[in-house]
Short mmCIF file of C-alpha atoms in Angstrom, two decimals:
data_model
loop_
_atom_site.label_atom_id
_atom_site.label_comp_id
_atom_site.label_asym_id
_atom_site.label_seq_id
_atom_site.Cartn_x
_atom_site.Cartn_y
_atom_site.Cartn_z
CA UNK A 1 0.00 0.00 0.00
CA UNK A 2 1.36 3.40 -0.97
CA UNK A 3 1.88 6.32 1.41
CA UNK A 4 1.47 9.03 -1.22
CA UNK A 5 -1.10 11.81 -0.98
CA UNK A 6 -4.72 10.74 -1.46
CA UNK A 7 -6.09 10.59 -4.98
CA UNK A 8 -9.58 11.10 -3.53
CA UNK A 9 -10.45 12.69 -0.20
CA UNK A 10 -14.07 12.37 0.94
CA UNK A 11 -14.91 14.65 3.86
CA UNK A 12 -18.24 14.85 5.63
CA UNK A 13 -20.25 13.24 2.82
CA UNK A 14 -23.91 13.19 3.83
CA UNK A 15 -26.77 12.01 1.62
CA UNK A 16 -30.46 12.38 2.40
CA UNK A 17 -33.44 11.23 0.33
CA UNK A 18 -36.59 13.22 0.93
CA UNK A 19 -39.80 11.19 0.73
CA UNK A 20 -43.35 12.57 1.09
CA UNK A 21 -43.56 11.48 4.72
CA UNK A 22 -39.96 10.77 5.79
CA UNK A 23 -36.27 11.44 5.23
CA UNK A 24 -33.90 8.57 4.46
CA UNK A 25 -30.50 9.04 6.13
CA UNK A 26 -28.55 7.11 3.49
CA UNK A 27 -24.98 8.31 4.24
CA UNK A 28 -23.94 10.33 7.28
CA UNK A 29 -20.72 12.31 7.81
CA UNK A 30 -18.52 9.92 5.86
CA UNK A 31 -14.76 10.51 5.73
CA UNK A 32 -12.50 8.42 3.51
CA UNK A 33 -9.14 8.73 1.74
CA UNK A 34 -8.09 6.60 -1.24
CA UNK A 35 -4.49 6.73 -2.47
CA UNK A 36 -2.94 5.67 -5.78
CA UNK A 37 -2.08 2.00 -5.56
CA UNK A 38 -4.57 1.38 -2.73
CA UNK A 39 -7.62 -0.87 -2.61
CA UNK A 40 -10.14 0.20 0.03
CA UNK A 41 -13.07 -2.13 0.75
CA UNK A 42 -16.35 -0.86 2.22
CA UNK A 43 -18.30 -3.69 3.86
CA UNK A 44 -21.56 -3.98 5.78
CA UNK A 45 -25.06 -5.40 5.69
CA UNK A 46 -27.40 -4.64 2.80
CA UNK A 47 -29.06 -1.23 3.01
CA UNK A 48 -26.33 0.45 5.06
CA UNK A 49 -25.51 3.02 2.35
CA UNK A 50 -22.54 1.45 0.56
CA UNK A 51 -23.85 1.82 -2.99
CA UNK A 52 -25.18 5.33 -2.31
CA UNK A 53 -21.59 6.35 -1.58
CA UNK A 54 -20.46 5.33 -5.07
CA UNK A 55 -23.43 6.92 -6.81
CA UNK A 56 -22.99 10.17 -4.89
CA UNK A 57 -19.38 10.49 -6.05
CA UNK A 58 -20.51 10.27 -9.67
CA UNK A 59 -23.67 12.36 -9.42
CA UNK A 60 -25.94 9.41 -10.14
CA UNK A 61 -28.50 9.99 -7.41
CA UNK A 62 -32.20 10.71 -8.01
CA UNK A 63 -33.67 14.20 -7.84
CA UNK A 64 -34.93 13.80 -4.28
CA UNK A 65 -31.36 13.42 -2.97
CA UNK A 66 -29.60 16.14 -1.00
CA UNK A 67 -25.81 15.83 -0.90
CA UNK A 68 -23.43 17.79 1.32
CA UNK A 69 -19.72 17.48 2.09
CA UNK A 70 -16.70 17.33 -0.20
CA UNK A 71 -15.05 14.75 -2.44
CA UNK A 72 -11.77 16.19 -3.66
CA UNK A 73 -10.15 14.42 -6.63
CA UNK A 74 -6.52 15.25 -7.33
CA UNK A 75 -6.46 15.88 -11.07
CA UNK A 76 -2.64 15.84 -11.26
CA UNK A 77 -2.59 12.20 -10.06
CA UNK A 78 -5.59 11.35 -12.23
CA UNK A 79 -4.02 12.87 -15.28
CA UNK A 80 -0.74 11.06 -14.83
CA UNK A 81 -2.48 7.73 -15.17
CA UNK A 82 -5.41 8.46 -17.49
CA UNK A 83 -3.10 8.97 -20.42
CA UNK A 84 -1.01 5.90 -19.77
CA UNK A 85 -2.77 3.35 -21.96
CA UNK A 86 0.03 2.16 -24.18
CA UNK A 87 -2.15 1.21 -27.13
CA UNK A 88 -3.38 4.75 -27.76
CA UNK A 89 -1.82 7.05 -30.29
CA UNK A 90 -0.98 10.64 -29.28
CA UNK A 91 -3.59 12.11 -31.57
CA UNK A 92 -6.25 9.68 -30.44
CA UNK A 93 -5.30 10.26 -26.81
CA UNK A 94 -5.86 13.99 -27.03
CA UNK A 95 -9.09 13.41 -28.97
CA UNK A 96 -10.43 11.07 -26.26
CA UNK A 97 -9.12 13.02 -23.27
CA UNK A 98 -10.48 15.99 -21.37
CA UNK A 99 -9.10 18.92 -19.45
CA UNK A 100 -9.93 17.24 -16.17
CA UNK A 101 -8.58 13.86 -17.21
CA UNK A 102 -5.31 15.35 -18.44
CA UNK A 103 -4.85 17.29 -15.22
CA UNK A 104 -1.45 18.83 -14.71
CA UNK A 105 1.26 19.35 -12.13
CA UNK A 106 -0.04 21.50 -9.30
CA UNK A 107 -3.63 21.45 -10.56
CA UNK A 108 -6.22 22.21 -7.90
CA UNK A 109 -8.33 19.28 -6.73
CA UNK A 110 -11.81 18.99 -8.21
CA UNK A 111 -14.76 18.61 -5.84
CA UNK A 112 -16.88 15.86 -7.39
CA UNK A 113 -19.86 16.79 -5.23
CA UNK A 114 -19.82 20.36 -6.55
CA UNK A 115 -19.26 19.49 -10.22
CA UNK A 116 -22.10 20.45 -12.59
CA UNK A 117 -23.85 17.41 -14.13
CA UNK A 118 -22.45 18.26 -17.58
CA UNK A 119 -18.88 18.25 -16.28
CA UNK A 120 -19.38 14.96 -14.46
CA UNK A 121 -20.82 13.36 -17.60
CA UNK A 122 -18.17 14.66 -20.02
CA UNK A 123 -15.01 14.79 -17.93
CA UNK A 124 -15.33 12.48 -14.94
CA UNK A 125 -17.48 9.38 -15.46
CA UNK A 126 -15.55 6.70 -17.30
CA UNK A 127 -12.56 8.96 -17.88
CA UNK A 128 -11.01 9.49 -14.46
CA UNK A 129 -13.54 7.60 -12.34
CA UNK A 130 -14.88 4.26 -13.60
CA UNK A 131 -17.87 2.43 -12.17
CA UNK A 132 -18.67 -1.28 -12.13
CA UNK A 133 -22.43 -1.11 -11.40
CA UNK A 134 -24.18 -3.41 -8.97
CA UNK A 135 -26.88 -4.26 -11.53
CA UNK A 136 -25.12 -4.51 -14.92
CA UNK A 137 -28.15 -5.92 -16.74
CA UNK A 138 -29.95 -2.59 -16.32
CA UNK A 139 -26.92 -0.49 -17.28
CA UNK A 140 -26.09 -2.14 -20.63
CA UNK A 141 -27.63 -0.76 -23.82
CA UNK A 142 -30.02 -3.55 -24.91
CA UNK A 143 -29.81 -2.91 -28.69
CA UNK A 144 -26.01 -3.18 -28.94
CA UNK A 145 -23.89 -6.29 -28.67
CA UNK A 146 -21.24 -6.49 -26.04
CA UNK A 147 -18.58 -6.14 -28.72
CA UNK A 148 -20.10 -2.95 -30.09
CA UNK A 149 -20.44 -1.47 -26.60
CA UNK A 150 -16.84 -2.27 -25.77
CA UNK A 151 -15.40 -1.13 -29.11
CA UNK A 152 -17.36 2.14 -28.95
CA UNK A 153 -16.06 2.76 -25.44
CA UNK A 154 -12.48 2.07 -26.46
CA UNK A 155 -12.80 4.32 -29.52
CA UNK A 156 -14.26 7.13 -27.39
CA UNK A 157 -11.22 6.94 -25.12
CA UNK A 158 -8.47 7.06 -27.70
CA UNK A 159 -8.08 3.66 -29.34
CA UNK A 160 -7.86 3.57 -33.11
CA UNK A 161 -10.42 1.91 -35.39
CA UNK A 162 -7.97 -0.92 -36.08
CA UNK A 163 -6.81 -1.38 -32.48
CA UNK A 164 -10.17 -1.22 -30.67
CA UNK A 165 -11.46 -4.70 -31.71
CA UNK A 166 -8.17 -6.31 -30.66
CA UNK A 167 -8.25 -4.42 -27.35
CA UNK A 168 -11.86 -5.53 -26.82
CA UNK A 169 -10.92 -9.20 -27.14
CA UNK A 170 -8.00 -8.66 -24.78
CA UNK A 171 -10.23 -7.02 -22.19
CA UNK A 172 -12.75 -9.84 -22.47
CA UNK A 173 -10.07 -12.37 -21.66
CA UNK A 174 -8.82 -10.19 -18.78
CA UNK A 175 -12.23 -10.26 -17.08
CA UNK A 176 -12.77 -13.98 -17.73
CA UNK A 177 -15.19 -13.65 -20.63
CA UNK A 178 -14.95 -15.64 -23.85
CA UNK A 179 -14.42 -13.07 -26.67
CA UNK A 180 -17.06 -14.94 -28.71
CA UNK A 181 -19.63 -13.93 -26.08
CA UNK A 182 -19.06 -10.28 -26.98
CA UNK A 183 -21.19 -10.89 -30.07
CA UNK A 184 -24.27 -11.46 -27.92
CA UNK A 185 -26.82 -8.86 -26.90
CA UNK A 186 -27.20 -8.10 -23.15
CA UNK A 187 -30.42 -10.13 -22.87
CA UNK A 188 -28.54 -13.17 -24.21
CA UNK A 189 -25.95 -13.00 -21.43
CA UNK A 190 -26.21 -14.70 -18.06
CA UNK A 191 -26.00 -12.55 -14.95
CA UNK A 192 -22.36 -13.44 -14.46
CA UNK A 193 -21.49 -12.74 -18.10
CA UNK A 194 -23.22 -9.35 -17.91
CA UNK A 195 -21.22 -8.60 -14.76
CA UNK A 196 -17.95 -9.39 -16.52
CA UNK A 197 -18.93 -7.26 -19.53
CA UNK A 198 -19.72 -4.34 -17.21
CA UNK A 199 -16.32 -4.77 -15.59
CA UNK A 200 -14.62 -4.72 -19.00
CA UNK A 201 -16.49 -1.53 -19.94
CA UNK A 202 -15.39 0.14 -16.71
CA UNK A 203 -11.76 -0.87 -17.27
CA UNK A 204 -11.65 0.11 -20.95
CA UNK A 205 -10.75 3.80 -20.41
CA UNK A 206 -8.04 2.81 -17.88
CA UNK A 207 -9.41 5.17 -15.18
CA UNK A 208 -7.09 6.08 -12.30
CA UNK A 209 -9.96 5.51 -9.85
CA UNK A 210 -12.39 2.60 -10.08
CA UNK A 211 -15.56 2.26 -8.01
CA UNK A 212 -16.46 -1.43 -8.00
CA UNK A 213 -19.96 -1.90 -6.57
CA UNK A 214 -20.42 -5.61 -5.81
CA UNK A 215 -18.33 -6.59 -8.88
CA UNK A 216 -18.51 -10.32 -8.12
CA UNK A 217 -22.31 -10.65 -8.11
CA UNK A 218 -23.44 -13.74 -10.04
CA UNK A 219 -19.94 -15.20 -10.36
CA UNK A 220 -18.82 -18.61 -9.15
CA UNK A 221 -15.87 -18.78 -6.76
CA UNK A 222 -13.10 -19.19 -9.38
CA UNK A 223 -14.40 -16.14 -11.29
CA UNK A 224 -14.80 -14.23 -8.03
CA UNK A 225 -11.13 -14.80 -7.30
CA UNK A 226 -10.23 -13.96 -10.93
CA UNK A 227 -12.06 -10.62 -10.70
CA UNK A 228 -10.59 -9.75 -7.32
CA UNK A 229 -7.08 -10.51 -8.53
CA UNK A 230 -7.71 -8.31 -11.57
CA UNK A 231 -8.66 -5.40 -9.29
CA UNK A 232 -5.61 -6.03 -7.14
CA UNK A 233 -3.32 -5.95 -10.17
CA UNK A 234 -4.77 -2.58 -11.17
CA UNK A 235 -3.81 -1.20 -7.78
CA UNK A 236 -0.35 -2.73 -8.02
CA UNK A 237 0.01 -0.87 -11.34
CA UNK A 238 -0.84 2.46 -9.66
CA UNK A 239 -4.61 2.80 -9.90
CA UNK A 240 -6.93 3.15 -6.90
CA UNK A 241 -9.99 0.97 -6.27
CA UNK A 242 -12.95 1.45 -3.94
CA UNK A 243 -14.47 -2.03 -3.55
CA UNK A 244 -18.03 -2.08 -2.23
CA UNK A 245 -18.93 -5.57 -1.13
CA UNK A 246 -20.84 -7.68 1.36
CA UNK A 247 -18.28 -10.47 0.84
CA UNK A 248 -15.86 -10.29 3.76
CA UNK A 249 -13.69 -13.01 2.24
CA UNK A 250 -13.28 -10.84 -0.87
CA UNK A 251 -12.23 -7.87 1.22
CA UNK A 252 -9.75 -9.95 3.17
CA UNK A 253 -8.26 -11.35 -0.03
CA UNK A 254 -7.37 -8.09 -1.79
CA UNK A 255 -8.02 -4.97 0.31
CA UNK A 256 -5.33 -2.83 1.91
CA UNK A 257 -7.81 -1.32 4.35
CA UNK A 258 -11.42 -2.10 5.24
CA UNK A 259 -14.10 0.42 6.20
CA UNK A 260 -17.05 -1.12 8.05
CA UNK A 261 -20.34 0.69 7.42
CA UNK A 262 -23.42 0.46 9.58
CA UNK A 263 -26.71 2.39 9.32
CA UNK A 264 -25.26 5.10 7.05
CA UNK A 265 -22.01 5.61 8.97
CA UNK A 266 -18.52 4.18 8.82
CA UNK A 267 -17.96 2.75 12.30
CA UNK A 268 -14.45 1.35 11.83
CA UNK A 269 -11.64 1.76 9.33
CA UNK A 270 -8.44 -0.22 9.73
CA UNK A 271 -5.78 -2.13 7.83
CA UNK A 272 -7.25 -5.40 6.63
CA UNK A 273 -5.04 -7.72 8.64
CA UNK A 274 -5.57 -5.74 11.85
CA UNK A 275 -9.35 -5.65 11.44
CA UNK A 276 -9.69 -9.36 10.76
CA UNK A 277 -7.39 -10.28 13.64
CA UNK A 278 -8.76 -7.84 16.22
CA UNK A 279 -11.78 -5.74 15.23
CA UNK A 280 -12.39 -2.76 17.47
CA UNK A 281 -16.11 -2.17 16.96
CA UNK A 282 -18.62 -4.74 18.30
CA UNK A 283 -20.42 -4.64 14.95
CA UNK A 284 -17.22 -5.49 13.08
CA UNK A 285 -16.65 -8.40 15.44
CA UNK A 286 -20.24 -9.59 14.96
CA UNK A 287 -19.84 -9.53 11.16
CA UNK A 288 -16.69 -11.64 11.41
CA UNK A 289 -18.37 -14.05 13.82
CA UNK A 290 -21.05 -14.66 11.18
CA UNK A 291 -18.48 -16.16 8.80
CA UNK A 292 -18.72 -19.95 8.33
CA UNK A 293 -15.04 -20.41 9.16
CA UNK A 294 -15.57 -18.63 12.48
CA UNK A 295 -18.50 -18.89 14.90
CA UNK A 296 -21.09 -18.96 12.06
CA UNK A 297 -23.34 -16.92 14.35
CA UNK A 298 -25.70 -14.34 12.82
CA UNK A 299 -25.56 -10.74 13.99
CA UNK A 300 -28.31 -10.45 16.62
CA UNK A 301 -31.34 -8.26 15.96
CA UNK A 302 -31.97 -6.10 12.93
CA UNK A 303 -30.53 -2.82 11.63
CA UNK A 304 -32.59 0.30 12.35
CA UNK A 305 -34.67 1.93 9.64
CA UNK A 306 -32.72 4.67 7.88
CA UNK A 307 -35.80 6.85 8.27
CA UNK A 308 -35.71 6.49 12.05
CA UNK A 309 -32.12 6.41 13.27
CA UNK A 310 -31.41 6.88 16.98
CA UNK A 311 -29.57 9.97 18.18
CA UNK A 312 -26.67 7.97 19.54
CA UNK A 313 -24.93 4.78 18.39
CA UNK A 314 -27.18 3.02 15.89
CA UNK A 315 -25.80 -0.38 16.90
CA UNK A 316 -26.56 0.02 20.62
CA UNK A 317 -29.86 -1.88 20.43
CA UNK A 318 -28.00 -4.96 19.12
CA UNK A 319 -24.90 -4.62 21.30
CA UNK A 320 -24.29 -6.39 24.62
CA UNK A 321 -21.74 -3.72 25.56
CA UNK A 322 -24.17 -0.79 25.33
CA UNK A 323 -24.46 1.64 28.26
CA UNK A 324 -26.25 4.99 28.72
CA UNK A 325 -23.16 6.62 27.18
CA UNK A 326 -24.18 5.10 23.85
CA UNK A 327 -27.15 7.47 23.65
CA UNK A 328 -24.61 10.00 22.36
CA UNK A 329 -23.05 9.50 18.95
CA UNK A 330 -19.46 8.31 19.49
CA UNK A 331 -16.56 10.10 17.86
CA UNK A 332 -13.75 8.31 16.04
CA UNK A 333 -10.81 7.37 18.23
CA UNK A 334 -7.56 5.61 17.45
CA UNK A 335 -7.28 1.90 18.19
CA UNK A 336 -4.31 -0.21 17.08
CA UNK A 337 -3.53 0.89 13.53
CA UNK A 338 -7.05 2.07 12.69
CA UNK A 339 -10.00 4.17 13.82
CA UNK A 340 -13.22 3.11 15.54
CA UNK A 341 -16.40 4.99 16.47
CA UNK A 342 -17.43 3.31 19.71
CA UNK A 343 -17.68 4.28 23.38
CA UNK A 344 -16.66 0.75 24.42
CA UNK A 345 -14.30 -0.64 21.75
CA UNK A 346 -13.14 -4.21 22.03
CA UNK A 347 -9.67 -4.84 23.34
CA UNK A 348 -7.28 -7.30 21.71
CA UNK A 349 -7.11 -9.41 24.88
CA UNK A 350 -10.89 -9.89 24.88
CA UNK A 351 -10.86 -11.08 21.29
CA UNK A 352 -8.04 -13.53 21.89
CA UNK A 353 -10.09 -15.09 24.70
CA UNK A 354 -13.15 -15.44 22.43
CA UNK A 355 -11.44 -16.96 19.38
CA UNK A 356 -11.10 -20.75 19.70
CA UNK A 357 -7.63 -22.20 19.36
#
């Protein structure tokens, strides 16, 4: 994991959805840094706000969303990678690039949350920030074959007419898809094949930052590992990846750090090895205890409704360590190598006593 300055700094990101009779607290006061060469995994139960995070960064939220905070993207780092695809010609590269994607030394960071929709569409999405969507079947154009979608994407981002078909086949192989399957329409693809095509489309522009929202959905275990290793190799080559997943084994396999999200908030963020060996938040420990190779014990109770969150710790109702102090929202404090938002964080000695030999 690199120690360079963050490529993306998210500070105080808060997302609310206004309904006729309620407000959904989808993401609350989220802080996160992602550096070049780093893979950060965000994990948690369904409905905790993980996917909303990715969509907020790219301006893909519905009209009833209110977004506050900052998401600063360093365009100098983005530019240094976005033009690195070796198969592009200089003329094609400048034709497919953008002012934001090219960046420049000393360029001021761009706040993704403040970008106008036109700028996000033309200069950010797919160029400097790629997205592997959670539901690829609904994001693929139904009247174009996979090959046409992929070739058009490659052409739009600098590949020549002659090179794009070759690059498309190469990308298909990279994501574990038979190049012959590119000649099918989206409705002719299985869920796993559509997922791999969506991954290839996200990788085609060689973005310096990739948001991978449940990229292994519908894949069998060998293809899950293949996809995870592909993301890891991108980081090793200098890109940054935000992996959103409910698969703790996937996070443990490839992530540098893991952020645990619960009821719209990140409650713990720590290096992967430290978190899996000695989680600090009781919710993190409960998630790990639910793994088959551990206690195989479900997390007790149910998450609160995002329309009716308590004033204090949202996990208190499910936590056997809760006290009256938990009626106040806990601040982040340092624990081991990471950070945890808990009034009563677990100590390493307690965890060692609970884990069977």
